[in-house]
Amino acid sequence: MKFFADTSNIDDIKDLDGLGLLDGVTTNPSIIAKSGREFIPLIEEICKIVTGPVSAEVAATDYETMIKEGEKLAGLADNIAVKVPLTEAGLRVCKALSDNGTMVNVTLCFTSGQALLAAKAGATFISPFVGRLDDLCQSGMELIEDIVGIYDNYGFETEVLVASVRNPMHIIDSARIGADVVTCPPSVIKQLYNHPLTDKGLAAFVEDWKKTGQSIL
Ligand code: G3P
């Protein structure tokens, strides 16, 4: 399973990379707005740090402008994945860009039908938003299970990139289902380390080792 960081925070990206837990980065207009930084230079900086795919989203909603924005973003670095919304115009852009060899991440996916269309449009990644579905008492994980099954039925190469991840169970359940990628706030990935019995057990080992009066070095 690949871990992507759903952030534009350079320090958090470098931290995750240092732990060997960074396979890519996803951003969206809200994440960019929150950063307070200029979009293009920020994406260029991230692409220099990250060797895996870096998703940069178009801002327009019409085909003509989206295609121009997508081509500009694709030209920033070889590891850019152009992010487009799951709309008719967005999927037209997906087809055009993917036909030209550009990675495309189709975002704002909430149904298996939408995911089927994205795969047929040649998407590199499909981003179903599990947290936002859970917020409406609709099971995000059932959607992931459905999409993975449909894609397996037809051998679609589009990678299921689980997005809107809110907690470590989203990661674990996505892995159980066999999703290709999860994109998360780095803090959620780091929560996977935590268990009170690990902390308690280590404290006991340290305490008992001290009693031996020995040193390994
Ligand atoms: O970046 C796409 C997705 O991960 C957004 O998540 O938490 O805004 O629903 P969220």
PDB file of C-alpha atoms and ligand atoms in Angstrom:
ATOM      1  CA  MET A   1       0.000   0.000   0.000  1.00  0.00           C
ATOM      2  CA  LYS A   2       1.333   3.455  -0.870  1.00  0.00           C
ATOM      3  CA  PHE A   3       1.102   6.351   1.634  1.00  0.00           C
ATOM      4  CA  PHE A   4       0.589   9.815   0.158  1.00  0.00           C
ATOM      5  CA  ALA A   5       0.670  12.925   2.365  1.00  0.00           C
ATOM      6  CA  ASP A   6      -2.467  15.034   1.931  1.00  0.00           C
ATOM      7  CA  THR A   7      -0.749  18.327   2.683  1.00  0.00           C
ATOM      8  CA  SER A   8       1.423  21.096   1.245  1.00  0.00           C
ATOM      9  CA  ASN A   9       3.340  21.591   4.502  1.00  0.00           C
ATOM     10  CA  ILE A  10       7.004  21.197   3.550  1.00  0.00           C
ATOM     11  CA  ASP A  11       8.184  20.283   7.066  1.00  0.00           C
ATOM     12  CA  ASP A  12       5.538  17.571   7.440  1.00  0.00           C
ATOM     13  CA  ILE A  13       6.396  16.197   3.978  1.00  0.00           C
ATOM     14  CA  LYS A  14      10.131  16.066   4.818  1.00  0.00           C
ATOM     15  CA  ASP A  15       9.369  14.442   8.215  1.00  0.00           C
ATOM     16  CA  LEU A  16       7.309  11.649   6.639  1.00  0.00           C
ATOM     17  CA  ASP A  17       9.914  11.186   3.911  1.00  0.00           C
ATOM     18  CA  GLY A  18      12.587  10.783   6.588  1.00  0.00           C
ATOM     19  CA  LEU A  19      10.533   7.963   8.129  1.00  0.00           C
ATOM     20  CA  GLY A  20      10.372   6.164   4.778  1.00  0.00           C
ATOM     21  CA  LEU A  21       6.587   6.600   4.808  1.00  0.00           C
ATOM     22  CA  LEU A  22       6.185   8.991   1.855  1.00  0.00           C
ATOM     23  CA  ASP A  23       5.219   7.619  -1.553  1.00  0.00           C
ATOM     24  CA  GLY A  24       3.616  10.795  -2.891  1.00  0.00           C
ATOM     25  CA  VAL A  25       1.714  13.990  -2.062  1.00  0.00           C
ATOM     26  CA  THR A  26      -1.791  15.223  -2.823  1.00  0.00           C
ATOM     27  CA  THR A  27      -2.974  18.808  -2.643  1.00  0.00           C
ATOM     28  CA  ASN A  28      -6.249  20.539  -3.456  1.00  0.00           C
ATOM     29  CA  PRO A  29      -7.325  24.206  -3.690  1.00  0.00           C
ATOM     30  CA  SER A  30      -8.370  24.248  -0.009  1.00  0.00           C
ATOM     31  CA  ILE A  31      -4.986  22.873   1.104  1.00  0.00           C
ATOM     32  CA  ILE A  32      -3.205  25.479  -1.063  1.00  0.00           C
ATOM     33  CA  ALA A  33      -5.378  28.306   0.305  1.00  0.00           C
ATOM     34  CA  LYS A  34      -4.593  27.160   3.862  1.00  0.00           C
ATOM     35  CA  SER A  35      -0.834  27.260   3.124  1.00  0.00           C
ATOM     36  CA  GLY A  36      -0.946  30.985   2.359  1.00  0.00           C
ATOM     37  CA  ARG A  37       1.726  30.405  -0.314  1.00  0.00           C
ATOM     38  CA  GLU A  38       1.882  30.967  -4.079  1.00  0.00           C
ATOM     39  CA  PHE A  39       0.584  27.792  -5.781  1.00  0.00           C
ATOM     40  CA  ILE A  40       3.083  27.203  -8.591  1.00  0.00           C
ATOM     41  CA  PRO A  41       6.320  27.798  -6.606  1.00  0.00           C
ATOM     42  CA  LEU A  42       4.967  25.661  -3.749  1.00  0.00           C
ATOM     43  CA  ILE A  43       4.172  22.740  -6.088  1.00  0.00           C
ATOM     44  CA  GLU A  44       7.619  23.106  -7.715  1.00  0.00           C
ATOM     45  CA  GLU A  45       9.251  22.970  -4.259  1.00  0.00           C
ATOM     46  CA  ILE A  46       7.273  19.850  -3.311  1.00  0.00           C
ATOM     47  CA  CYS A  47       8.177  18.139  -6.611  1.00  0.00           C
ATOM     48  CA  LYS A  48      11.882  18.671  -5.846  1.00  0.00           C
ATOM     49  CA  ILE A  49      11.517  16.932  -2.459  1.00  0.00           C
ATOM     50  CA  VAL A  50       9.153  14.088  -3.441  1.00  0.00           C
ATOM     51  CA  THR A  51      10.086  11.454  -6.034  1.00  0.00           C
ATOM     52  CA  GLY A  52       6.568   9.960  -6.152  1.00  0.00           C
ATOM     53  CA  PRO A  53       3.441  11.496  -7.720  1.00  0.00           C
ATOM     54  CA  VAL A  54       2.480  15.032  -6.605  1.00  0.00           C
ATOM     55  CA  SER A  55      -1.176  15.900  -7.256  1.00  0.00           C
ATOM     56  CA  ALA A  56      -1.848  19.520  -8.243  1.00  0.00           C
ATOM     57  CA  GLU A  57      -5.482  20.427  -8.939  1.00  0.00           C
ATOM     58  CA  VAL A  58      -6.848  22.635 -11.708  1.00  0.00           C
ATOM     59  CA  ALA A  59      -8.907  25.608 -10.522  1.00  0.00           C
ATOM     60  CA  ALA A  60     -11.263  26.060 -13.490  1.00  0.00           C
ATOM     61  CA  THR A  61     -14.417  24.030 -14.103  1.00  0.00           C
ATOM     62  CA  ASP A  62     -14.766  24.471 -17.886  1.00  0.00           C
ATOM     63  CA  TYR A  63     -13.010  22.155 -20.338  1.00  0.00           C
ATOM     64  CA  GLU A  64     -11.094  24.818 -22.283  1.00  0.00           C
ATOM     65  CA  THR A  65      -9.560  26.435 -19.213  1.00  0.00           C
ATOM     66  CA  MET A  66      -9.008  23.173 -17.336  1.00  0.00           C
ATOM     67  CA  ILE A  67      -7.033  21.703 -20.225  1.00  0.00           C
ATOM     68  CA  LYS A  68      -4.767  24.785 -20.361  1.00  0.00           C
ATOM     69  CA  GLU A  69      -4.263  24.714 -16.584  1.00  0.00           C
ATOM     70  CA  GLY A  70      -3.648  20.952 -16.675  1.00  0.00           C
ATOM     71  CA  GLU A  71      -1.018  21.255 -19.402  1.00  0.00           C
ATOM     72  CA  LYS A  72       0.711  24.052 -17.466  1.00  0.00           C
ATOM     73  CA  LEU A  73       0.718  22.005 -14.236  1.00  0.00           C
ATOM     74  CA  ALA A  74       1.938  18.877 -16.058  1.00  0.00           C
ATOM     75  CA  GLY A  75       4.868  20.904 -17.398  1.00  0.00           C
ATOM     76  CA  LEU A  76       6.100  21.827 -13.906  1.00  0.00           C
ATOM     77  CA  ALA A  77       7.724  18.429 -13.196  1.00  0.00           C
ATOM     78  CA  ASP A  78       7.775  14.833 -14.421  1.00  0.00           C
ATOM     79  CA  ASN A  79       6.049  13.574 -11.246  1.00  0.00           C
ATOM     80  CA  ILE A  80       3.007  15.848 -11.451  1.00  0.00           C
ATOM     81  CA  ALA A  81      -0.405  14.177 -11.377  1.00  0.00           C
ATOM     82  CA  VAL A  82      -2.970  16.683 -12.624  1.00  0.00           C
ATOM     83  CA  LYS A  83      -6.047  16.614 -10.383  1.00  0.00           C
ATOM     84  CA  VAL A  84      -9.433  17.155 -12.029  1.00  0.00           C
ATOM     85  CA  PRO A  85     -12.953  17.019 -10.542  1.00  0.00           C
ATOM     86  CA  LEU A  86     -15.272  14.127 -11.386  1.00  0.00           C
ATOM     87  CA  THR A  87     -17.494  16.065 -13.781  1.00  0.00           C
ATOM     88  CA  GLU A  88     -18.152  15.556 -17.502  1.00  0.00           C
ATOM     89  CA  ALA A  89     -15.698  18.337 -18.340  1.00  0.00           C
ATOM     90  CA  GLY A  90     -13.194  16.964 -15.818  1.00  0.00           C
ATOM     91  CA  LEU A  91     -13.330  13.500 -17.392  1.00  0.00           C
ATOM     92  CA  ARG A  92     -12.913  14.967 -20.880  1.00  0.00           C
ATOM     93  CA  VAL A  93      -9.731  16.649 -19.590  1.00  0.00           C
ATOM     94  CA  CYS A  94      -8.696  13.358 -17.952  1.00  0.00           C
ATOM     95  CA  LYS A  95      -9.017  11.522 -21.291  1.00  0.00           C
ATOM     96  CA  ALA A  96      -7.109  14.201 -23.210  1.00  0.00           C
ATOM     97  CA  LEU A  97      -4.254  14.474 -20.695  1.00  0.00           C
ATOM     98  CA  SER A  98      -3.924  10.731 -20.056  1.00  0.00           C
ATOM     99  CA  ASP A  99      -3.903  10.058 -23.812  1.00  0.00           C
ATOM    100  CA  ASN A 100      -0.859  12.360 -23.913  1.00  0.00           C
ATOM    101  CA  GLY A 101       0.877  10.407 -21.127  1.00  0.00           C
ATOM    102  CA  THR A 102       0.114  12.785 -18.251  1.00  0.00           C
ATOM    103  CA  MET A 103      -0.774  11.283 -14.867  1.00  0.00           C
ATOM    104  CA  VAL A 104      -4.324  12.282 -13.858  1.00  0.00           C
ATOM    105  CA  ASN A 105      -5.904  12.025 -10.412  1.00  0.00           C
ATOM    106  CA  VAL A 106      -9.712  12.254 -10.642  1.00  0.00           C
ATOM    107  CA  THR A 107     -11.012  13.704  -7.381  1.00  0.00           C
ATOM    108  CA  LEU A 108     -14.305  14.302  -5.550  1.00  0.00           C
ATOM    109  CA  CYS A 109     -15.512  10.758  -6.241  1.00  0.00           C
ATOM    110  CA  PHE A 110     -18.520   9.579  -4.175  1.00  0.00           C
ATOM    111  CA  THR A 111     -20.020   6.652  -6.127  1.00  0.00           C
ATOM    112  CA  SER A 112     -18.873   3.489  -7.885  1.00  0.00           C
ATOM    113  CA  GLY A 113     -20.503   4.780 -11.073  1.00  0.00           C
ATOM    114  CA  GLN A 114     -18.286   7.852 -10.985  1.00  0.00           C
ATOM    115  CA  ALA A 115     -15.245   5.628 -10.389  1.00  0.00           C
ATOM    116  CA  LEU A 116     -16.191   3.452 -13.386  1.00  0.00           C
ATOM    117  CA  LEU A 117     -16.323   6.522 -15.632  1.00  0.00           C
ATOM    118  CA  ALA A 118     -12.926   7.719 -14.356  1.00  0.00           C
ATOM    119  CA  ALA A 119     -11.278   4.364 -15.112  1.00  0.00           C
ATOM    120  CA  LYS A 120     -12.734   4.376 -18.629  1.00  0.00           C
ATOM    121  CA  ALA A 121     -11.395   7.942 -19.079  1.00  0.00           C
ATOM    122  CA  GLY A 122      -7.892   6.639 -18.373  1.00  0.00           C
ATOM    123  CA  ALA A 123      -7.416   8.050 -14.870  1.00  0.00           C
ATOM    124  CA  THR A 124      -4.117   7.145 -13.197  1.00  0.00           C
ATOM    125  CA  PHE A 125      -5.754   7.546  -9.778  1.00  0.00           C
ATOM    126  CA  ILE A 126      -9.353   7.752  -8.535  1.00  0.00           C
ATOM    127  CA  SER A 127      -9.899   9.615  -5.233  1.00  0.00           C
ATOM    128  CA  PRO A 128     -13.049   8.493  -3.388  1.00  0.00           C
ATOM    129  CA  PHE A 129     -13.616  10.747  -0.333  1.00  0.00           C
ATOM    130  CA  VAL A 130     -14.375   8.308   2.504  1.00  0.00           C
ATOM    131  CA  GLY A 131     -14.450  10.788   5.396  1.00  0.00           C
ATOM    132  CA  ARG A 132     -16.994  13.052   3.747  1.00  0.00           C
ATOM    133  CA  LEU A 133     -19.292  10.056   3.086  1.00  0.00           C
ATOM    134  CA  ASP A 134     -18.907   8.848   6.698  1.00  0.00           C
ATOM    135  CA  ASP A 135     -19.898  12.368   7.812  1.00  0.00           C
ATOM    136  CA  LEU A 136     -23.265  11.748   6.066  1.00  0.00           C
ATOM    137  CA  CYS A 137     -23.680   8.262   7.612  1.00  0.00           C
ATOM    138  CA  GLN A 138     -22.850   6.644   4.263  1.00  0.00           C
ATOM    139  CA  SER A 139     -20.080   4.032   4.442  1.00  0.00           C
ATOM    140  CA  GLY A 140     -16.924   5.306   2.756  1.00  0.00           C
ATOM    141  CA  MET A 141     -15.301   1.907   3.148  1.00  0.00           C
ATOM    142  CA  GLU A 142     -18.188   0.131   1.400  1.00  0.00           C
ATOM    143  CA  LEU A 143     -17.561   2.438  -1.548  1.00  0.00           C
ATOM    144  CA  ILE A 144     -13.859   1.514  -1.560  1.00  0.00           C
ATOM    145  CA  GLU A 145     -14.716  -2.211  -1.434  1.00  0.00           C
ATOM    146  CA  ASP A 146     -17.157  -1.764  -4.336  1.00  0.00           C
ATOM    147  CA  ILE A 147     -14.689   0.171  -6.508  1.00  0.00           C
ATOM    148  CA  VAL A 148     -11.815  -2.272  -5.884  1.00  0.00           C
ATOM    149  CA  GLY A 149     -14.126  -5.158  -6.843  1.00  0.00           C
ATOM    150  CA  ILE A 150     -15.366  -3.456 -10.018  1.00  0.00           C
ATOM    151  CA  TYR A 151     -11.830  -2.508 -11.090  1.00  0.00           C
ATOM    152  CA  ASP A 152     -10.626  -6.066 -10.464  1.00  0.00           C
ATOM    153  CA  ASN A 153     -13.510  -7.470 -12.558  1.00  0.00           C
ATOM    154  CA  TYR A 154     -12.252  -5.624 -15.651  1.00  0.00           C
ATOM    155  CA  GLY A 155      -8.527  -5.285 -14.979  1.00  0.00           C
ATOM    156  CA  PHE A 156      -8.666  -1.492 -14.868  1.00  0.00           C
ATOM    157  CA  GLU A 157      -5.192  -0.061 -14.190  1.00  0.00           C
ATOM    158  CA  THR A 158      -6.553   3.017 -12.421  1.00  0.00           C
ATOM    159  CA  GLU A 159      -5.217   3.016  -8.834  1.00  0.00           C
ATOM    160  CA  VAL A 160      -7.727   3.437  -5.984  1.00  0.00           C
ATOM    161  CA  LEU A 161      -6.386   6.370  -3.935  1.00  0.00           C
ATOM    162  CA  VAL A 162      -8.444   6.531  -0.718  1.00  0.00           C
ATOM    163  CA  ALA A 163      -8.894  10.186   0.232  1.00  0.00           C
ATOM    164  CA  SER A 164     -10.586  12.232   2.946  1.00  0.00           C
ATOM    165  CA  VAL A 165      -8.962   9.868   5.455  1.00  0.00           C
ATOM    166  CA  ARG A 166      -9.739  10.952   9.020  1.00  0.00           C
ATOM    167  CA  ASN A 167      -8.336   8.168  11.250  1.00  0.00           C
ATOM    168  CA  PRO A 168      -5.979   5.135  11.293  1.00  0.00           C
ATOM    169  CA  MET A 169      -8.904   2.695  10.852  1.00  0.00           C
ATOM    170  CA  HIS A 170      -9.517   4.198   7.398  1.00  0.00           C
ATOM    171  CA  ILE A 171      -5.930   3.200   6.552  1.00  0.00           C
ATOM    172  CA  ILE A 172      -6.215  -0.308   7.995  1.00  0.00           C
ATOM    173  CA  ASP A 173      -9.621  -0.983   6.408  1.00  0.00           C
ATOM    174  CA  SER A 174      -8.329   0.310   3.050  1.00  0.00           C
ATOM    175  CA  ALA A 175      -5.379  -2.105   3.325  1.00  0.00           C
ATOM    176  CA  ARG A 176      -7.715  -4.996   4.202  1.00  0.00           C
ATOM    177  CA  ILE A 177      -9.755  -4.225   1.083  1.00  0.00           C
ATOM    178  CA  GLY A 178      -6.641  -3.895  -1.086  1.00  0.00           C
ATOM    179  CA  ALA A 179      -6.803  -0.219  -2.071  1.00  0.00           C
ATOM    180  CA  ASP A 180      -3.604   0.889  -3.817  1.00  0.00           C
ATOM    181  CA  VAL A 181      -2.999   4.184  -2.004  1.00  0.00           C
ATOM    182  CA  VAL A 182      -4.203   6.172   0.986  1.00  0.00           C
ATOM    183  CA  THR A 183      -3.663   9.920   1.152  1.00  0.00           C
ATOM    184  CA  CYS A 184      -3.771  11.287   4.673  1.00  0.00           C
ATOM    185  CA  PRO A 185      -2.772  14.149   6.898  1.00  0.00           C
ATOM    186  CA  PRO A 186       0.713  13.036   8.114  1.00  0.00           C
ATOM    187  CA  SER A 187      -0.572  13.040  11.713  1.00  0.00           C
ATOM    188  CA  VAL A 188      -3.035  10.232  10.861  1.00  0.00           C
ATOM    189  CA  ILE A 189      -0.252   8.092   9.376  1.00  0.00           C
ATOM    190  CA  LYS A 190       1.841   8.630  12.521  1.00  0.00           C
ATOM    191  CA  GLN A 191      -1.075   7.534  14.717  1.00  0.00           C
ATOM    192  CA  LEU A 192      -0.415   4.010  13.355  1.00  0.00           C
ATOM    193  CA  TYR A 193       2.620   3.857  15.670  1.00  0.00           C
ATOM    194  CA  ASN A 194       0.572   4.298  18.822  1.00  0.00           C
ATOM    195  CA  HIS A 195      -0.542   1.670  21.356  1.00  0.00           C
ATOM    196  CA  PRO A 196      -0.567   2.071  25.183  1.00  0.00           C
ATOM    197  CA  LEU A 197       0.602  -1.533  25.675  1.00  0.00           C
ATOM    198  CA  THR A 198       3.666  -0.806  23.529  1.00  0.00           C
ATOM    199  CA  ASP A 199       4.486   2.196  25.726  1.00  0.00           C
ATOM    200  CA  LYS A 200       3.812   0.231  28.920  1.00  0.00           C
ATOM    201  CA  GLY A 201       5.842  -2.760  27.772  1.00  0.00           C
ATOM    202  CA  LEU A 202       8.811  -0.611  26.751  1.00  0.00           C
ATOM    203  CA  ALA A 203       8.781   1.221  30.091  1.00  0.00           C
ATOM    204  CA  ALA A 204       8.904  -2.150  31.869  1.00  0.00           C
ATOM    205  CA  PHE A 205      11.803  -3.345  29.659  1.00  0.00           C
ATOM    206  CA  VAL A 206      13.742  -0.133  30.398  1.00  0.00           C
ATOM    207  CA  GLU A 207      13.068  -0.433  34.136  1.00  0.00           C
ATOM    208  CA  ASP A 208      14.087  -4.104  34.259  1.00  0.00           C
ATOM    209  CA  TRP A 209      17.213  -3.479  32.159  1.00  0.00           C
ATOM    210  CA  LYS A 210      18.312  -0.750  34.600  1.00  0.00           C
ATOM    211  CA  LYS A 211      18.123  -3.356  37.406  1.00  0.00           C
ATOM    212  CA  THR A 212      20.723  -5.492  35.635  1.00  0.00           C
ATOM    213  CA  GLY A 213      23.281  -2.691  36.005  1.00  0.00           C
ATOM    214  CA  GLN A 214      24.642  -3.739  32.621  1.00  0.00           C
ATOM    215  CA  SER A 215      25.439  -1.755  29.477  1.00  0.00           C
ATOM    216  CA  ILE A 216      25.472  -3.031  25.913  1.00  0.00           C
ATOM    217  CA  LEU A 217      28.115  -0.501  24.784  1.00  0.00           C
TER     218      LEU A 217
HETATM  219  O1  G3P B   1      -7.409  16.140  -0.732  1.00  0.00           O
HETATM  220  C1  G3P B   1      -8.524  15.344  -0.965  1.00  0.00           C
HETATM  221  C2  G3P B   1      -9.135  14.862   0.330  1.00  0.00           C
HETATM  222  O2  G3P B   1      -8.172  14.118   1.033  1.00  0.00           O
HETATM  223  C3  G3P B   1      -9.726  15.958   1.190  1.00  0.00           C
HETATM  224  O3  G3P B   1      -9.993  15.470   2.480  1.00  0.00           O
HETATM  225  O4  G3P B   1     -10.597  15.937   4.871  1.00  0.00           O
HETATM  226  O5  G3P B   1     -10.987  17.720   3.117  1.00  0.00           O
HETATM  227  O6  G3P B   1     -12.421  15.655   3.175  1.00  0.00           O
HETATM  228  P1  G3P B   1     -11.038  16.248   3.455  1.00  0.00           P
END
